[in-house]
Short mmCIF file of C-alpha atoms and ligand atoms in Angstrom, two decimals:
data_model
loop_
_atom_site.label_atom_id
_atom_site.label_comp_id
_atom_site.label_asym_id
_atom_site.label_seq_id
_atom_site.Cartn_x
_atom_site.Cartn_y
_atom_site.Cartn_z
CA UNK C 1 -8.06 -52.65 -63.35
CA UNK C 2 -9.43 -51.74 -59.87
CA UNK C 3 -6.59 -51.11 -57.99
CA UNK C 4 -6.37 -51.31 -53.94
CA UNK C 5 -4.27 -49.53 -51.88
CA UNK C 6 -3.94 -49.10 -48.09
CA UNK C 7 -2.16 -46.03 -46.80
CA UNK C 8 0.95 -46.67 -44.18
CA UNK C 9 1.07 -45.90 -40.53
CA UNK C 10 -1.55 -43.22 -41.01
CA UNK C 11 1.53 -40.81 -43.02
CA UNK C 12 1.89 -40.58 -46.45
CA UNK C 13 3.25 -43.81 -47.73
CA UNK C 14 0.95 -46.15 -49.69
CA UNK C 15 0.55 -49.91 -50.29
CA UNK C 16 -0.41 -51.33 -53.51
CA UNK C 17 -1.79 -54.91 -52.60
CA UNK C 18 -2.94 -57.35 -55.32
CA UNK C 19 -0.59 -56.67 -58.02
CA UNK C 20 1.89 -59.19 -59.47
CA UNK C 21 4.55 -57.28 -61.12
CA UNK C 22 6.48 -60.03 -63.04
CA UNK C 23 3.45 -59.93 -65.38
CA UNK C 24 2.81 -57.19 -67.69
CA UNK C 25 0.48 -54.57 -66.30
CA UNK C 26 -2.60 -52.95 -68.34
CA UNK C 27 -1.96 -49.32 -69.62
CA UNK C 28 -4.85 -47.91 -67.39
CA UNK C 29 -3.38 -49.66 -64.26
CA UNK C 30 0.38 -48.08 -65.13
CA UNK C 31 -1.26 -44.82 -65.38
CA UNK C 32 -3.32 -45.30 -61.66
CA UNK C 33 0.35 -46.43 -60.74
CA UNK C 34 1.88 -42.98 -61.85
CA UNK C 35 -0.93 -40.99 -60.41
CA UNK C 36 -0.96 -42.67 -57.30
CA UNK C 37 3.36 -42.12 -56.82
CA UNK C 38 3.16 -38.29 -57.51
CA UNK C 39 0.70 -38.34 -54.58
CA UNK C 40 2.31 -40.43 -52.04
CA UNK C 41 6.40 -40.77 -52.92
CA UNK C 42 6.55 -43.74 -51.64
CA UNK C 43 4.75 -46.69 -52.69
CA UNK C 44 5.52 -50.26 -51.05
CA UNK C 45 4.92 -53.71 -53.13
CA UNK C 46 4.46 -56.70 -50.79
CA UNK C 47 5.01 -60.66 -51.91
CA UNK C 48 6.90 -59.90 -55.05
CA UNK C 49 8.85 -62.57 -57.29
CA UNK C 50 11.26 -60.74 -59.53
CA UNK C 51 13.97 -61.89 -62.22
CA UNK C 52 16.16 -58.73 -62.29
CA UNK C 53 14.83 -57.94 -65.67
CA UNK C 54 11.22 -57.88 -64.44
CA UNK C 55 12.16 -55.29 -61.96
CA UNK C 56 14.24 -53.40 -64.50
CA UNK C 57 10.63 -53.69 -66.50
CA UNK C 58 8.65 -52.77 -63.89
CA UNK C 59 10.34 -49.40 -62.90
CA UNK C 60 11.12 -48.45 -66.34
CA UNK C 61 7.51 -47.99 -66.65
CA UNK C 62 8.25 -44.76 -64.49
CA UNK C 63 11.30 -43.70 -66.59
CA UNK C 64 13.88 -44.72 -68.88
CA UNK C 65 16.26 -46.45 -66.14
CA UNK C 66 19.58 -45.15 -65.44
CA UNK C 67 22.86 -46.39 -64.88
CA UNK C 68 24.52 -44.71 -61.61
CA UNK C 69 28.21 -43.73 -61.40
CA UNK C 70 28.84 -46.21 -58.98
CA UNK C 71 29.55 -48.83 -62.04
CA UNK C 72 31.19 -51.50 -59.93
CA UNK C 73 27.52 -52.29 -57.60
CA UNK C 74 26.11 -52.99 -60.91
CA UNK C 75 24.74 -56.52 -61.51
CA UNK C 76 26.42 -58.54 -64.38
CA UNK C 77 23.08 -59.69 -65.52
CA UNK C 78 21.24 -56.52 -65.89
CA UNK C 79 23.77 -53.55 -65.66
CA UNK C 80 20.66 -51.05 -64.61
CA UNK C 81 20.37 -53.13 -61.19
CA UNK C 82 22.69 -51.63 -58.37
CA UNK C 83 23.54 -54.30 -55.84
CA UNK C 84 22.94 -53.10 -52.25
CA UNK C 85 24.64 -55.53 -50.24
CA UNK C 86 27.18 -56.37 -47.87
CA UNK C 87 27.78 -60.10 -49.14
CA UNK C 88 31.23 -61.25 -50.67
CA UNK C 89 31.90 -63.20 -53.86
CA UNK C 90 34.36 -65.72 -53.89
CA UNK C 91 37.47 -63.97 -54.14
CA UNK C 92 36.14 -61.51 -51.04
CA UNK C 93 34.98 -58.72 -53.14
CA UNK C 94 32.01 -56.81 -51.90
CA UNK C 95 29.44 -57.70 -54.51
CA UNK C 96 27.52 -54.58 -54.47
CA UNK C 97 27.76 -51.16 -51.95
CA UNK C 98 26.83 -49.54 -49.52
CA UNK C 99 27.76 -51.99 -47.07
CA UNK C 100 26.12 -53.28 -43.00
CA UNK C 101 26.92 -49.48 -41.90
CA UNK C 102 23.84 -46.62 -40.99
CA UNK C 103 23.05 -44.23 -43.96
CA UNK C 104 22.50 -41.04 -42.82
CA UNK C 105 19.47 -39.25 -44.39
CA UNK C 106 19.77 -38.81 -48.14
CA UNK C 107 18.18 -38.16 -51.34
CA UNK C 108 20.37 -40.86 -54.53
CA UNK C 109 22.16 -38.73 -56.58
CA UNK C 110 21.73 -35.46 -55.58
CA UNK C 111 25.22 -34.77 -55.68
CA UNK C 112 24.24 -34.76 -59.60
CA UNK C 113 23.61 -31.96 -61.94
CA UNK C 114 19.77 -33.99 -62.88
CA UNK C 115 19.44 -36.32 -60.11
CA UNK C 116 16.82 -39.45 -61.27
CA UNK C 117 13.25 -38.58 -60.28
CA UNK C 118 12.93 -42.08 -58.32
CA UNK C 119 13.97 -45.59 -57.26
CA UNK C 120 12.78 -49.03 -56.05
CA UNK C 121 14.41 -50.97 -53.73
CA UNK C 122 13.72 -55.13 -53.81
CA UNK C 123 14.58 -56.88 -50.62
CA UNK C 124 16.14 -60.61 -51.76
CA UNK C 125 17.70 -61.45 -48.84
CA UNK C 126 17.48 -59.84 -44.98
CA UNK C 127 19.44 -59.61 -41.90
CA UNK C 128 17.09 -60.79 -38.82
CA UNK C 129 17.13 -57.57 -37.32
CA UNK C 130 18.25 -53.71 -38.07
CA UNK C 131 18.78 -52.50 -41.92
CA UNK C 132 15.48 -51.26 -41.63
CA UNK C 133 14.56 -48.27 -43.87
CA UNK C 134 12.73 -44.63 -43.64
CA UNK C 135 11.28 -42.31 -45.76
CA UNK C 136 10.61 -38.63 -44.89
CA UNK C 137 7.65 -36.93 -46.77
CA UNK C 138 9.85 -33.49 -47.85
CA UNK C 139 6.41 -32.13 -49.17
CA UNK C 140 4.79 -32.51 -45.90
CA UNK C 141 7.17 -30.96 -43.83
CA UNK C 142 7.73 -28.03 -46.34
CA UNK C 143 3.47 -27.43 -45.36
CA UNK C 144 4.71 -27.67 -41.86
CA UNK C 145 7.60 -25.26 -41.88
CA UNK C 146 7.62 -22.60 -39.60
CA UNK C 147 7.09 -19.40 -41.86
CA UNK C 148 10.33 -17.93 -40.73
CA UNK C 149 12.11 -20.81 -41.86
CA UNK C 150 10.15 -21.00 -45.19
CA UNK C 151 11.75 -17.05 -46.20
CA UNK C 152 14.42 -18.27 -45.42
CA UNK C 153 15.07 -21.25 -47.83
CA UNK C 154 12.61 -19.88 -50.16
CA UNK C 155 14.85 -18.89 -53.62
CA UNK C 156 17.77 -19.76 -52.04
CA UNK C 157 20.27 -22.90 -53.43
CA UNK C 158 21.50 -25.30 -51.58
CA UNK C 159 25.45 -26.50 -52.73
CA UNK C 160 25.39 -30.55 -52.76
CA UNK C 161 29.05 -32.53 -53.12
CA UNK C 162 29.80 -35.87 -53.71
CA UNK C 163 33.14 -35.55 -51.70
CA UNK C 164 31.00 -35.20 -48.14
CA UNK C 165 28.95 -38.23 -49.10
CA UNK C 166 31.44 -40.42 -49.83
CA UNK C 167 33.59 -39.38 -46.57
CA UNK C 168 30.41 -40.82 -44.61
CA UNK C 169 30.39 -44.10 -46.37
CA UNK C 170 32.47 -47.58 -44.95
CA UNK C 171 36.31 -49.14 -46.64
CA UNK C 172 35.43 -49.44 -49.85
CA UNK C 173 32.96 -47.67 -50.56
CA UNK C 174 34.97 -44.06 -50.63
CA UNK C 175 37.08 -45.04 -53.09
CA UNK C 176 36.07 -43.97 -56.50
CA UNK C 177 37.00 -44.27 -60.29
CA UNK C 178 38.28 -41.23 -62.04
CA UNK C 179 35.06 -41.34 -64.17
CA UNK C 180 33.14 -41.09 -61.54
CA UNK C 181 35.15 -37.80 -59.95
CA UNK C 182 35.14 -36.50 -63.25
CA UNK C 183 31.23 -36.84 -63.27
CA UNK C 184 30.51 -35.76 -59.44
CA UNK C 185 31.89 -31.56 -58.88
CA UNK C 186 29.91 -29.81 -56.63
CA UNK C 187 26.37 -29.08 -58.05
CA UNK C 188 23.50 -26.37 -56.75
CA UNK C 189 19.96 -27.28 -56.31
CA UNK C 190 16.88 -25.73 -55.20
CA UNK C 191 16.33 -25.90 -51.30
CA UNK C 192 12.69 -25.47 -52.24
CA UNK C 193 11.02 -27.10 -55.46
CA UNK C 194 7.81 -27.50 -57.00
CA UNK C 195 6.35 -30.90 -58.59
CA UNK C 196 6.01 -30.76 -61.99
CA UNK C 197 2.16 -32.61 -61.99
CA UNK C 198 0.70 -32.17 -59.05
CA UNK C 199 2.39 -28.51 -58.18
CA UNK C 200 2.95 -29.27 -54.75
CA UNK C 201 6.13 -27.81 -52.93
CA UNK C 202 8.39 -29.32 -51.16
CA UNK C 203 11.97 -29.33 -49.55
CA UNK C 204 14.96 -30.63 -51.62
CA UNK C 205 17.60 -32.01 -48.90
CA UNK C 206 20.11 -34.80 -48.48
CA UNK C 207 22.17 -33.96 -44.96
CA UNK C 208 24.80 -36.62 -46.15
CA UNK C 209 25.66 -34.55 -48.99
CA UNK C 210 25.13 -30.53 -48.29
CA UNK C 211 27.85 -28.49 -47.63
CA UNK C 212 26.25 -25.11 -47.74
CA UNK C 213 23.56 -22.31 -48.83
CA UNK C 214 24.94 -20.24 -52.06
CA UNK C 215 25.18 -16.53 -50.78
CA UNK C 216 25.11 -17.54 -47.59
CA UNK C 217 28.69 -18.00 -45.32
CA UNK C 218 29.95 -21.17 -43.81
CA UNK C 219 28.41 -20.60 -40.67
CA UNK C 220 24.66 -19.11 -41.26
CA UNK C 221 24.61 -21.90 -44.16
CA UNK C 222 25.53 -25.05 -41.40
CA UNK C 223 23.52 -23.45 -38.99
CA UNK C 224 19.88 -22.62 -41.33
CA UNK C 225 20.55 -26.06 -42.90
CA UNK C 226 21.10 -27.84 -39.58
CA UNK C 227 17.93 -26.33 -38.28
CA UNK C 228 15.80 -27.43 -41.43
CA UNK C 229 16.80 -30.79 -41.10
CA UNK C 230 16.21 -30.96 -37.40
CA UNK C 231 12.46 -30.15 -38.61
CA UNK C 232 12.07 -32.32 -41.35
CA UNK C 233 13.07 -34.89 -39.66
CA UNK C 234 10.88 -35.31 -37.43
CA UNK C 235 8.81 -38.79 -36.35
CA UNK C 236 5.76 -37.28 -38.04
CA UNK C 237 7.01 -36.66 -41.49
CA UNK C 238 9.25 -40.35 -41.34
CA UNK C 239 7.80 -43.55 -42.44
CA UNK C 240 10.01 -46.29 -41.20
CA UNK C 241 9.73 -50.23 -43.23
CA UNK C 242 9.84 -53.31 -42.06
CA UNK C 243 11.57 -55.26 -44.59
CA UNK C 244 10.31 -58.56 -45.80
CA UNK C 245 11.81 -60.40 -48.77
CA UNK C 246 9.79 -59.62 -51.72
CA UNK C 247 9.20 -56.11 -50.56
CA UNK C 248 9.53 -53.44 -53.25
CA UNK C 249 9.78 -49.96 -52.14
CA UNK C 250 9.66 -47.36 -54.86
CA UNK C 251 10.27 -43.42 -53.82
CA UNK C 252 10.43 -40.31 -55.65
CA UNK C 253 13.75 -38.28 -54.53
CA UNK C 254 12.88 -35.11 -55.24
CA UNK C 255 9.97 -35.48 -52.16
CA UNK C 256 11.61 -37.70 -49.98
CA UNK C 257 14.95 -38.38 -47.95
CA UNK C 258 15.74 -41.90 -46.95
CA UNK C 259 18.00 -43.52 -43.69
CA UNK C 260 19.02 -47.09 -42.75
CA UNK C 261 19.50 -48.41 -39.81
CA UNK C 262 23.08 -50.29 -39.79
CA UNK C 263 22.80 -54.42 -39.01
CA UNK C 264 24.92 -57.22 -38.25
CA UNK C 265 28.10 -57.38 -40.75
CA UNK C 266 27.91 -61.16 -40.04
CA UNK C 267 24.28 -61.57 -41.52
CA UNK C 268 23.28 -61.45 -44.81
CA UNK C 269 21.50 -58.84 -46.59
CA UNK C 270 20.47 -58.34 -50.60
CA UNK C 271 18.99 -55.90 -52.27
CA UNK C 272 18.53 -54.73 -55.62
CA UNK C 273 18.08 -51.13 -56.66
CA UNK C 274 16.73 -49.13 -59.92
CA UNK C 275 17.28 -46.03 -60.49
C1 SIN S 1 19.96 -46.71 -50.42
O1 SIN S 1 20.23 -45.71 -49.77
O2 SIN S 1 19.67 -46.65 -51.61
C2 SIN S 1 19.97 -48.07 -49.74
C3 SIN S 1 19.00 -48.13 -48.64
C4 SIN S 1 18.99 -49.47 -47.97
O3 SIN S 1 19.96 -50.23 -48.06
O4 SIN S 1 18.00 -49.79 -47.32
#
């Protein structure tokens, strides 16, 4: 199947238009599909009307789905959906994580030993303004580095703990099972990687969650990884969405950082997440 696609804002995230992904899609169309996300890393889906276990189809066709530590934001329906949500069930409890609050820029799970390649975000239910979401291309701004900054990340390993992320997350949401502190010690990655099918290079960062440069001390670490983000941050490399319900976003994390903007705690806001 012919498939179209429109790229975003000029930058390097892509629309797929025409597809209905509640219905089974032809092997030669998941295989455009694949080809198409190692080249862009992030790849939008507009006007989408998904059962949770169509979504959980749909992305598994990128990898066998995984269940994150965070066990409680799970849906009861399918248990590979992560709530994302500030809504209440009846009793008060937060139904899923992460809350109304800003997230800083991060890359899911990185504070893991083999973080998942990717995820897709479905948008169920939105607040009228803010909770907005951006990407930043990692592979483009690795081409864009200054080559005085690229000797100096090149080789080098970045140390990633789950401790600083959770310290910048709301109530809640810092509070964590033994499991999951069992699962979460600090863990070194790569500040500079290469993808495995289309060789490109790029930056592997998450600011919410690095706490230093292996070899390096406290100081040159903060200060080299504080001026790497500074660049790779930058409006050029960031595409920012516009939520609409039935909006899937699917990104790759090893090429791409993503932020929120925080919203109203009084309004309502859904979203369901694969990983
Ligand atoms: C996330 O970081 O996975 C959630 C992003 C969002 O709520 O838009």
């Amino acid at each position: 199947m012919f498939l179209e696609t429109r790229l975003l804002d000029d930058g390097f995230a892509r629309e797929v238009l025409g597809l209905r992904l509640w219905e089974p899609l032809d092997d030669s169309t998941v295989d455009h599909l694949r080809d198409l996300w190692a080249h862009h890393s992030v790849l939008v889906f507009r006007r989408q009307v998904l059962s949770e276990r169509e979504l959980a189809d749909f992305s598994a066709l990128f990898g066998p789905l995984e269940r994150v530590v965070r066990t409680e934001w799970a849906s009861h329906v399918v248990p590979e959906i992560g709530l994302i949500s500030n809504l209440k069930d009846g009793q008060g409890n937060p139904i899923g994580g992460l809350g109304d609050g800003e997230l800083q820029w991060h890359s899911d799970q990185s504070y893991m030993m083999n973080p998942a390649t990717g995820a897709a975000l479905y948008a169920v239910e939105l607040p009228p303004e803010g909770g907005t979401t951006s990407w930043v291309d990692l592979a483009g701004a690795y081409v864009g580095l200054p080559d005085r900054l690229k000797r100096l990340v090149e080789g080098r390993l970045g140390v990633f703990s789950y401790v600083k992320r959770l310290a910048g997350y709301q109530g809640v949401d810092r509070v964590i099972s033994s499991e999951a502190k069992r699962k979460t010690p600090p863990v070194l990655h790569p500040l500079v990687h290469t993808h495995p099918a289309t060789g490109r290079k790029a930056l592997y960062l998450d600011s919410t969650t690095t706490v230093g440069i292996e070899g390096m001390d406290d100081a040159s670490g903060s200060a080299l990884l504080d001026e790497i983000y500074s660049f790779a941050t930058r409006p050029e490399f960031v595409y920012r969405h516009d939520w609409q319900v039935g909006d899937v976003v699917m990104w790759d994390n090893g090429l791409t950082m993503h932020r929120r903007e925080p919203f109203d705690p009084a309004a309502r806001r859904l979203m369901k997440r694969t990983t």
